[in-house]
mmCIF file of N, CA and C in Angstrom:
data_model
loop_
_atom_site.group_PDB
_atom_site.id
_atom_site.type_symbol
_atom_site.label_atom_id
_atom_site.label_comp_id
_atom_site.label_asym_id
_atom_site.label_seq_id
_atom_site.Cartn_x
_atom_site.Cartn_y
_atom_site.Cartn_z
ATOM 1 N N LYS R 1 22.637 176.070 -81.000
ATOM 2 C CA LYS R 1 22.488 177.101 -79.952
ATOM 3 C C LYS R 1 23.206 178.313 -80.560
ATOM 4 N N VAL R 2 22.667 179.706 -79.609
ATOM 5 C CA VAL R 2 23.297 180.758 -79.641
ATOM 6 C C VAL R 2 23.979 181.299 -78.341
ATOM 7 N N ASN R 3 25.213 181.882 -78.481
ATOM 8 C CA ASN R 3 25.718 182.692 -77.292
ATOM 9 C C ASN R 3 26.366 183.819 -77.832
ATOM 10 N N LEU R 4 25.804 184.630 -76.919
ATOM 11 C CA LEU R 4 25.946 186.103 -76.910
ATOM 12 C C LEU R 4 26.596 186.785 -75.871
ATOM 13 N N ILE R 5 27.582 187.393 -76.257
ATOM 14 C CA ILE R 5 28.288 188.334 -75.136
ATOM 15 C C ILE R 5 28.408 189.619 -75.687
ATOM 16 N N VAL R 6 28.190 190.462 -74.680
ATOM 17 C CA VAL R 6 28.126 192.032 -75.093
ATOM 18 C C VAL R 6 28.921 192.529 -73.724
ATOM 19 N N MET R 7 30.191 193.364 -74.586
ATOM 20 C CA MET R 7 31.107 194.091 -73.467
ATOM 21 C C MET R 7 30.952 195.546 -74.007
ATOM 22 N N ALA R 8 31.647 196.428 -72.824
ATOM 23 C CA ALA R 8 31.477 197.904 -72.894
ATOM 24 C C ALA R 8 32.922 198.392 -72.238
ATOM 25 N N THR R 9 33.550 199.282 -73.271
ATOM 26 C CA THR R 9 34.573 199.735 -72.280
ATOM 27 C C THR R 9 34.453 200.695 -70.878
ATOM 28 N N ASP R 10 35.445 200.918 -70.305
ATOM 29 C CA ASP R 10 35.252 201.810 -69.303
ATOM 30 C C ASP R 10 34.480 203.274 -69.626
ATOM 31 N N ASP R 11 35.123 203.779 -70.842
ATOM 32 C CA ASP R 11 34.411 205.103 -71.100
ATOM 33 C C ASP R 11 32.973 204.956 -71.604
ATOM 34 N N ALA R 12 32.731 203.476 -72.256
ATOM 35 C CA ALA R 12 31.477 203.653 -72.814
ATOM 36 C C ALA R 12 30.373 203.618 -71.614
ATOM 37 N N VAL R 13 30.862 202.554 -70.336
ATOM 38 C CA VAL R 13 30.201 202.429 -69.059
ATOM 39 C C VAL R 13 29.865 203.926 -68.698
ATOM 40 N N ALA R 14 30.709 204.786 -68.761
ATOM 41 C CA ALA R 14 30.967 205.907 -67.679
ATOM 42 C C ALA R 14 29.723 207.159 -68.687
ATOM 43 N N SER R 15 29.695 206.443 -70.164
ATOM 44 C CA SER R 15 29.163 207.562 -71.068
ATOM 45 C C SER R 15 27.403 207.045 -70.751
ATOM 46 N N GLY R 16 27.015 205.853 -70.082
ATOM 47 C CA GLY R 16 25.799 205.120 -69.912
ATOM 48 C C GLY R 16 25.619 203.827 -70.565
ATOM 49 N N VAL R 17 26.405 203.153 -71.168
ATOM 50 C CA VAL R 17 26.240 202.101 -71.914
ATOM 51 C C VAL R 17 26.253 200.969 -70.432
ATOM 52 N N HIS R 18 25.244 199.971 -70.595
ATOM 53 C CA HIS R 18 24.988 198.992 -69.673
ATOM 54 C C HIS R 18 24.976 197.683 -70.333
ATOM 55 N N ALA R 19 26.106 196.964 -70.332
ATOM 56 C CA ALA R 19 26.163 195.619 -71.446
ATOM 57 C C ALA R 19 24.910 194.918 -70.918
ATOM 58 N N GLY R 20 24.946 194.905 -69.270
ATOM 59 C CA GLY R 20 23.825 193.712 -69.076
ATOM 60 C C GLY R 20 22.294 194.140 -69.521
ATOM 61 N N ASN R 21 22.211 195.334 -69.604
ATOM 62 C CA ASN R 21 20.455 195.701 -70.076
ATOM 63 C C ASN R 21 20.426 195.771 -71.585
ATOM 64 N N ILE R 22 21.453 195.863 -72.162
ATOM 65 C CA ILE R 22 21.554 195.321 -73.693
ATOM 66 C C ILE R 22 21.293 193.997 -73.878
ATOM 67 N N VAL R 23 22.184 193.189 -73.351
ATOM 68 C CA VAL R 23 21.871 191.736 -73.644
ATOM 69 C C VAL R 23 20.668 191.062 -72.978
ATOM 70 N N LYS R 24 20.129 191.871 -72.277
ATOM 71 C CA LYS R 24 18.483 191.315 -71.446
ATOM 72 C C LYS R 24 17.501 191.699 -72.819
ATOM 73 N N LYS R 25 17.658 193.095 -73.361
ATOM 74 C CA LYS R 25 16.654 193.304 -74.396
ATOM 75 C C LYS R 25 16.979 192.629 -75.475
ATOM 76 N N ILE R 26 18.023 191.837 -75.893
ATOM 77 C CA ILE R 26 18.209 191.315 -77.345
ATOM 78 C C ILE R 26 18.175 189.717 -77.069
ATOM 79 N N ALA R 27 18.412 189.276 -76.355
ATOM 80 C CA ALA R 27 18.485 187.745 -75.839
ATOM 81 C C ALA R 27 17.324 187.100 -76.504
ATOM 82 N N PRO R 28 15.918 187.803 -76.066
ATOM 83 C CA PRO R 28 14.394 187.012 -76.278
ATOM 84 C C PRO R 28 14.467 186.904 -77.907
ATOM 85 N N MET R 29 15.311 187.575 -78.634
ATOM 86 C CA MET R 29 15.186 187.658 -80.201
ATOM 87 C C MET R 29 16.027 186.421 -80.613
ATOM 88 N N VAL R 30 16.399 185.523 -79.834
ATOM 89 C CA VAL R 30 16.962 184.330 -80.331
ATOM 90 C C VAL R 30 16.535 183.189 -79.330
ATOM 91 N N GLY R 31 15.328 183.407 -78.568
ATOM 92 C CA GLY R 31 14.922 182.608 -77.992
ATOM 93 C C GLY R 31 15.434 182.008 -76.483
ATOM 94 N N GLY R 32 15.995 183.256 -75.838
ATOM 95 C CA GLY R 32 17.207 183.035 -74.656
ATOM 96 C C GLY R 32 16.718 184.346 -73.720
ATOM 97 N N GLY R 33 17.730 184.270 -72.716
ATOM 98 C CA GLY R 33 17.917 185.123 -71.652
ATOM 99 C C GLY R 33 19.238 185.190 -70.940
ATOM 100 N N GLY R 34 19.449 186.326 -70.432
ATOM 101 C CA GLY R 34 20.716 186.600 -69.799
ATOM 102 C C GLY R 34 20.746 187.800 -69.142
ATOM 103 N N GLY R 35 22.161 188.074 -68.549
ATOM 104 C CA GLY R 35 22.257 189.030 -67.994
ATOM 105 C C GLY R 35 23.753 189.642 -67.647
ATOM 106 N N GLY R 36 23.879 190.667 -66.636
ATOM 107 C CA GLY R 36 25.421 190.655 -66.576
ATOM 108 C C GLY R 36 25.902 191.874 -66.128
ATOM 109 N N ARG R 37 26.938 192.373 -65.693
ATOM 110 C CA ARG R 37 27.333 193.757 -65.288
ATOM 111 C C ARG R 37 27.505 194.914 -66.232
ATOM 112 N N PRO R 38 27.578 195.965 -65.869
ATOM 113 C CA PRO R 38 27.661 197.278 -66.680
ATOM 114 C C PRO R 38 28.644 196.923 -67.907
ATOM 115 N N ASN R 39 30.001 196.227 -67.659
ATOM 116 C CA ASN R 39 30.800 196.134 -68.732
ATOM 117 C C ASN R 39 30.895 194.981 -69.180
ATOM 118 N N MET R 40 30.248 193.756 -69.047
ATOM 119 C CA MET R 40 30.061 192.338 -69.747
ATOM 120 C C MET R 40 29.203 191.943 -69.336
ATOM 121 N N ALA R 41 28.171 191.288 -70.349
ATOM 122 C CA ALA R 41 27.125 190.383 -70.067
ATOM 123 C C ALA R 41 26.920 189.262 -70.993
ATOM 124 N N GLN R 42 26.225 188.263 -70.561
ATOM 125 C CA GLN R 42 26.095 186.964 -71.719
ATOM 126 C C GLN R 42 25.002 186.674 -71.983
ATOM 127 N N ALA R 43 24.322 185.863 -72.760
ATOM 128 C CA ALA R 43 23.208 185.100 -72.784
ATOM 129 C C ALA R 43 23.304 183.798 -73.744
ATOM 130 N N GLY R 44 22.416 183.135 -73.685
ATOM 131 C CA GLY R 44 22.197 181.898 -74.591
ATOM 132 C C GLY R 44 20.754 181.675 -75.277
ATOM 133 N N GLY R 45 20.670 181.240 -76.393
ATOM 134 C CA GLY R 45 19.258 181.006 -76.904
ATOM 135 C C GLY R 45 19.537 179.772 -78.090
ATOM 136 N N LYS R 46 18.143 179.701 -78.381
ATOM 137 C CA LYS R 46 17.950 178.401 -79.140
ATOM 138 C C LYS R 46 17.997 178.824 -80.622
ATOM 139 N N ASN R 47 17.564 179.992 -80.876
ATOM 140 C CA ASN R 47 16.891 180.586 -82.389
ATOM 141 C C ASN R 47 17.707 180.878 -82.986
ATOM 142 N N ALA R 48 18.845 180.427 -83.731
ATOM 143 C CA ALA R 48 19.896 181.258 -84.330
ATOM 144 C C ALA R 48 19.474 182.006 -85.754
ATOM 145 N N ALA R 49 18.023 181.700 -86.183
ATOM 146 C CA ALA R 49 17.752 182.545 -87.228
ATOM 147 C C ALA R 49 17.282 184.070 -86.936
ATOM 148 N N GLY R 50 17.404 184.152 -85.404
ATOM 149 C CA GLY R 50 16.963 185.715 -84.891
ATOM 150 C C GLY R 50 18.494 186.248 -84.862
ATOM 151 N N ILE R 51 19.747 185.887 -85.308
ATOM 152 C CA ILE R 51 20.755 186.308 -84.971
ATOM 153 C C ILE R 51 20.960 187.719 -85.705
ATOM 154 N N ALA R 52 20.512 188.166 -86.774
ATOM 155 C CA ALA R 52 20.839 189.249 -87.518
ATOM 156 C C ALA R 52 20.024 190.329 -86.928
ATOM 157 N N ASP R 53 18.678 190.095 -86.375
ATOM 158 C CA ASP R 53 17.684 191.095 -85.643
ATOM 159 C C ASP R 53 18.242 191.459 -84.371
ATOM 160 N N CYS R 54 18.810 190.496 -83.484
ATOM 161 C CA CYS R 54 19.650 190.414 -82.431
ATOM 162 C C CYS R 54 20.534 191.874 -82.381
ATOM 163 N N LEU R 55 21.393 191.640 -83.739
ATOM 164 C CA LEU R 55 22.597 192.273 -83.651
ATOM 165 C C LEU R 55 22.201 193.612 -84.183
ATOM 166 N N ALA R 56 21.466 193.769 -85.014
ATOM 167 C CA ALA R 56 20.815 195.125 -85.132
ATOM 168 C C ALA R 56 19.939 196.026 -84.164
ATOM 169 N N ALA R 57 19.430 195.195 -83.393
ATOM 170 C CA ALA R 57 18.693 195.726 -82.456
ATOM 171 C C ALA R 57 19.998 196.306 -81.048
ATOM 172 N N GLY R 58 20.694 195.412 -80.929
ATOM 173 C CA GLY R 58 22.051 195.876 -80.349
ATOM 174 C C GLY R 58 22.615 196.964 -80.385
ATOM 175 N N VAL R 59 22.809 197.266 -81.953
ATOM 176 C CA VAL R 59 23.364 198.276 -82.258
ATOM 177 C C VAL R 59 22.353 199.645 -81.823
ATOM 178 N N GLU R 60 21.047 199.690 -82.048
ATOM 179 C CA GLU R 60 20.132 200.609 -81.828
ATOM 180 C C GLU R 60 20.200 200.861 -80.165
ATOM 181 N N GLU R 61 20.141 199.840 -79.446
ATOM 182 C CA GLU R 61 19.915 199.754 -77.770
ATOM 183 C C GLU R 61 21.227 200.646 -77.652
ATOM 184 N N VAL R 62 22.354 200.415 -78.057
ATOM 185 C CA VAL R 62 23.500 201.170 -77.765
ATOM 186 C C VAL R 62 23.181 202.860 -78.101
ATOM 187 N N LYS R 63 22.913 202.896 -79.258
ATOM 188 C CA LYS R 63 22.362 204.526 -79.576
ATOM 189 C C LYS R 63 21.370 205.195 -78.366
ATOM 190 N N ALA R 64 20.444 204.337 -78.269
ATOM 191 C CA ALA R 64 19.502 204.769 -76.994
ATOM 192 C C ALA R 64 20.182 204.984 -76.010
ATOM 193 N N GLN R 65 21.040 204.483 -75.594
ATOM 194 C CA GLN R 65 21.710 204.507 -73.917
ATOM 195 C C GLN R 65 22.417 205.568 -74.240
ATOM 196 N N LEU R 66 23.204 205.996 -75.151
ATOM 197 C CA LEU R 66 23.995 207.213 -75.196
ATOM 198 C C LEU R 66 23.554 208.301 -75.390
ATOM 199 N N GLN R 67 22.002 208.484 -75.304
ATOM 200 C CA GLN R 67 21.362 209.831 -75.641
ATOM 201 C C GLN R 67 21.154 210.183 -74.433
#
């Protein structure tokens, strides 16, 4: 089982980062779903083989949100 938690500082949120949107985008990579607030979100899944892809996609999503 996979548990994901995405957190963003107040400064990151003010810059456009939204933890809920990040987790919604990456959770399907581990066979799950989730959501949350701009500063904290969580998700669960069942496909542990997708963790590396999930983390890489999370980094890319943060970069995209900051642009």
